[in-house]
Short mmCIF file of C-alpha atoms in Angstrom, two decimals:
data_model
loop_
_atom_site.label_atom_id
_atom_site.label_comp_id
_atom_site.label_asym_id
_atom_site.label_seq_id
_atom_site.Cartn_x
_atom_site.Cartn_y
_atom_site.Cartn_z
CA MET S 1 54.14 -75.02 86.72
CA MET S 2 54.93 -75.51 89.87
CA LYS S 3 54.99 -79.26 89.08
CA THR S 4 57.28 -78.35 85.76
CA ASN S 5 59.90 -76.35 88.11
CA THR S 6 60.05 -79.69 91.05
CA LEU S 7 60.86 -81.96 87.72
CA ARG S 8 63.52 -79.59 86.79
CA ASN S 9 65.08 -79.73 90.20
CA HIS S 10 65.41 -83.17 90.00
CA VAL S 11 67.80 -83.55 86.67
CA TYR S 12 69.39 -80.93 87.88
CA CYS S 13 70.24 -82.63 90.73
CA LEU S 14 71.10 -85.57 88.89
CA LEU S 15 73.70 -83.95 86.03
CA PHE S 16 75.27 -81.43 89.41
CA LEU S 17 75.85 -85.77 90.64
CA ALA S 18 76.95 -86.78 86.98
CA GLY S 19 79.79 -83.90 87.19
CA LEU S 20 80.66 -85.02 90.60
CA LEU S 21 81.46 -88.34 89.52
CA SER S 22 82.98 -86.82 86.11
CA GLY S 23 85.59 -84.72 88.01
CA PRO S 24 89.62 -85.30 88.46
CA GLN S 25 89.08 -87.72 91.79
CA ALA S 26 86.65 -90.03 90.23
CA SER S 27 89.49 -89.86 86.71
CA ALA S 28 90.08 -93.70 87.57
CA GLN S 29 86.53 -94.51 87.34
CA THR S 30 85.24 -96.18 83.66
CA PHE S 31 81.72 -94.52 82.61
CA SER S 32 79.61 -96.56 80.43
CA ALA S 33 76.04 -95.67 79.09
CA MET S 34 73.02 -97.98 78.34
CA LEU S 35 69.63 -97.23 75.94
CA VAL S 36 66.37 -99.22 77.97
CA GLY S 37 63.87 -101.06 76.88
CA GLY S 38 61.13 -103.85 78.66
CA PHE S 39 57.97 -102.78 79.91
CA ASN S 40 56.59 -103.41 84.10
CA LEU S 41 53.72 -105.59 85.28
CA SER S 42 51.72 -103.54 88.31
CA GLN S 43 49.48 -104.12 90.17
CA ILE S 44 48.50 -101.69 93.39
CA ASP S 45 47.97 -102.60 97.08
CA GLY S 46 44.59 -100.94 98.64
CA ASP S 47 42.58 -101.52 95.21
CA LYS S 48 40.54 -104.60 95.73
CA LEU S 49 42.49 -106.09 92.23
CA GLY S 50 44.79 -108.61 92.89
CA GLY S 51 47.82 -109.96 90.34
CA PHE S 52 50.17 -108.15 88.52
CA ASN S 53 48.31 -107.66 85.56
CA LYS S 54 48.58 -104.22 84.12
CA ILE S 55 51.16 -103.68 81.24
CA GLY S 56 53.46 -100.91 80.37
CA PHE S 57 56.47 -100.04 78.81
CA ASN S 58 59.34 -99.34 80.78
CA THR S 59 61.99 -97.57 78.27
CA GLY S 60 64.91 -94.89 78.53
CA ALA S 61 68.27 -94.48 79.46
CA ARG S 62 70.94 -95.61 82.14
CA VAL S 63 74.55 -93.96 83.11
CA SER S 64 76.64 -96.29 85.30
CA ALA S 65 80.30 -95.58 87.02
CA LYS S 66 82.42 -98.07 88.01
CA LEU S 67 83.58 -97.82 91.24
CA SER S 68 85.68 -101.04 91.34
CA ASP S 69 86.13 -104.05 89.81
CA ARG S 70 83.09 -105.14 91.25
CA TRP S 71 80.83 -102.35 92.29
CA SER S 72 79.19 -99.30 90.51
CA LEU S 73 77.11 -96.72 91.01
CA SER S 74 74.29 -96.50 88.43
CA THR S 75 71.00 -93.81 87.24
CA GLU S 76 68.53 -94.31 85.34
CA PHE S 77 65.92 -91.50 83.29
CA LEU S 78 62.78 -93.48 82.42
CA TYR S 79 59.55 -93.32 81.37
CA SER S 80 57.09 -96.00 83.12
CA GLN S 81 53.88 -96.96 82.89
CA GLN S 82 51.98 -98.32 85.54
CA GLY S 83 48.98 -99.48 87.59
CA ALA S 84 46.73 -101.90 87.96
CA SER S 85 44.18 -103.95 85.92
CA ARG S 86 40.56 -106.03 86.68
CA VAL S 87 40.96 -109.01 85.61
CA PRO S 88 37.70 -111.88 86.10
CA THR S 89 38.81 -113.31 89.20
CA ASP S 90 39.09 -109.85 91.02
CA ASP S 91 37.26 -108.94 93.84
CA ILE S 92 33.80 -107.66 92.97
CA SER S 93 33.84 -105.50 95.41
CA SER S 94 36.49 -102.94 93.81
CA GLN S 95 35.08 -99.75 91.95
CA TYR S 96 38.40 -100.05 89.49
CA ASP S 97 38.40 -101.53 86.10
CA LYS S 98 41.87 -99.97 85.37
CA ILE S 99 44.28 -97.16 87.33
CA ARG S 100 47.23 -95.64 84.04
CA LEU S 101 49.90 -94.00 85.43
CA ASN S 102 52.59 -92.70 83.54
CA PHE S 103 55.68 -91.79 85.58
CA VAL S 104 59.01 -90.52 84.53
CA GLU S 105 61.68 -92.59 86.88
CA VAL S 106 65.10 -92.05 88.19
CA PRO S 107 66.22 -94.55 90.04
CA LEU S 108 69.87 -94.10 92.17
CA MET S 109 71.09 -97.17 92.32
CA ILE S 110 74.13 -99.80 93.86
CA ASN S 111 75.47 -102.53 91.29
CA PHE S 112 77.37 -105.99 92.45
CA SER S 113 78.67 -107.93 90.16
CA ASP S 114 79.78 -110.91 89.71
CA TRP S 115 80.65 -112.71 86.52
CA LYS S 116 77.79 -112.08 84.26
CA ILE S 117 75.31 -111.11 86.62
CA LEU S 118 74.78 -107.82 88.12
CA ALA S 119 72.68 -107.39 91.22
CA SER S 120 71.65 -104.24 91.69
CA ALA S 121 70.00 -102.28 94.97
CA GLY S 122 68.61 -98.85 95.41
CA VAL S 123 65.96 -96.06 95.44
CA SER S 124 63.70 -94.26 92.80
CA TYR S 125 61.91 -91.11 92.99
CA ASN S 126 58.60 -91.20 90.68
CA ARG S 127 57.58 -88.00 89.46
CA LEU S 128 53.33 -88.64 88.29
CA ILE S 129 52.91 -87.32 84.74
CA ASN S 130 49.34 -87.80 83.96
CA TYR S 131 47.03 -90.67 85.06
CA GLU S 132 44.04 -92.30 84.33
CA VAL S 133 41.38 -94.41 86.41
CA ILE S 134 38.65 -95.82 84.77
CA ASN S 135 35.48 -97.77 86.96
CA ASP S 136 33.57 -101.23 87.70
CA VAL S 137 30.78 -99.96 84.79
CA GLY S 138 33.09 -97.50 82.20
CA SER S 139 33.43 -94.64 83.61
CA ASP S 140 36.52 -92.01 83.65
CA ILE S 141 36.51 -90.78 86.83
CA SER S 142 39.99 -89.44 87.34
CA GLU S 143 38.79 -86.04 88.49
CA LEU S 144 37.40 -88.16 91.50
CA GLU S 145 40.72 -89.26 92.62
CA ASP S 146 43.81 -87.61 94.12
CA TYR S 147 47.19 -88.94 93.70
CA ARG S 148 50.57 -87.52 94.86
CA THR S 149 52.70 -86.48 91.94
CA ASP S 150 55.47 -87.65 93.99
CA ILE S 151 56.30 -91.33 94.96
CA PRO S 152 59.40 -92.62 96.71
CA SER S 153 60.47 -96.13 95.79
CA ILE S 154 62.70 -98.94 96.43
CA VAL S 155 64.52 -100.98 93.84
CA LEU S 156 66.40 -104.52 93.20
CA GLY S 157 67.06 -105.55 90.60
CA ALA S 158 69.41 -108.92 88.80
CA THR S 159 70.84 -108.10 85.31
CA TYR S 160 72.18 -110.91 83.39
CA ILE S 161 75.16 -109.71 80.81
CA PHE S 162 74.77 -111.62 77.34
CA SER S 163 77.86 -109.73 75.53
CA GLU S 164 79.58 -106.37 74.79
CA LYS S 165 76.49 -104.69 74.05
CA LEU S 166 73.25 -106.90 75.62
CA ALA S 167 72.12 -107.40 78.84
CA LEU S 168 68.61 -108.52 79.80
CA ASN S 169 67.21 -107.12 83.07
CA PHE S 170 64.79 -108.08 85.74
CA ARG S 171 63.84 -105.91 88.42
CA TRP S 172 60.55 -105.25 91.84
CA SER S 173 60.02 -102.21 92.81
CA LYS S 174 57.47 -101.02 95.46
CA TYR S 175 56.14 -97.64 97.18
CA LEU S 176 57.54 -95.83 99.92
CA SER S 177 54.42 -93.90 100.10
CA SER S 178 50.97 -93.70 99.33
CA LEU S 179 49.83 -93.06 95.67
CA LYS S 180 46.49 -91.15 97.03
CA ALA S 181 46.55 -88.62 98.57
CA PRO S 182 45.58 -88.22 102.56
CA ASP S 183 41.85 -87.12 102.90
CA LYS S 184 40.30 -84.58 103.82
CA ASN S 185 37.13 -85.44 105.32
CA PRO S 186 38.36 -86.17 109.27
CA ASN S 187 35.55 -88.89 108.98
CA THR S 188 37.17 -91.18 106.36
CA GLU S 189 39.66 -93.59 107.07
CA ASP S 190 42.10 -92.82 104.56
CA ILE S 191 43.02 -95.84 101.51
CA LYS S 192 46.98 -96.65 101.28
CA PHE S 193 47.51 -97.34 97.34
CA ILE S 194 50.50 -98.62 97.75
CA GLY S 195 52.31 -99.94 94.04
CA ARG S 196 54.22 -102.87 93.06
CA ASN S 197 55.87 -103.78 89.91
CA LEU S 198 58.01 -106.44 88.37
CA GLY S 199 60.05 -105.36 84.71
CA VAL S 200 61.94 -106.61 82.30
CA ARG S 201 64.39 -104.76 79.86
CA LEU S 202 66.86 -105.41 77.46
CA TYR S 203 70.20 -102.93 78.15
CA TYR S 204 71.59 -102.14 75.00
CA ILE S 205 75.07 -100.58 75.98
CA LEU S 206 76.46 -97.70 73.96
#
């Protein structure tokens, strides 16, 4: 119940922000809405698995508020699959084969446009819905892993606008805190899990 309430509170905050932006003081702004569909290439620093080998969906919706001819604010509400996956060249000492993470992701971005290019930077709130961890012998060890449910991240992106309806977006993100919760055993060294993601998404402008 606590996790559901926390996610609901963040959604309410976004709706409140949207209400402020759409008030009388922002009457000159132009709003646009888009559908988002694409994929992530993910990895986790600290698991001894290298490369962006975990592929997952990144899909949802985006709302943008135009501040001037070149500047805009945007937010998205996304279902984002992240994690890590072993390949034959990975370190054999890693105990992991696959880490599958399912997030609800809410980025808040500032955007600068020039010609058909949109450059973006911002932060994102990631809410971990569920996860599955498979070790190097194929056993499910999810219950043995203690992961944080609230993860902030930094996000950078670039978008090429093809037409009034379609745009192609590339994004990079990195966790600002470790996915792994601190070990309660003071004699055990904490291992930080920092996720990094490369995203390729298509925007359909409504």
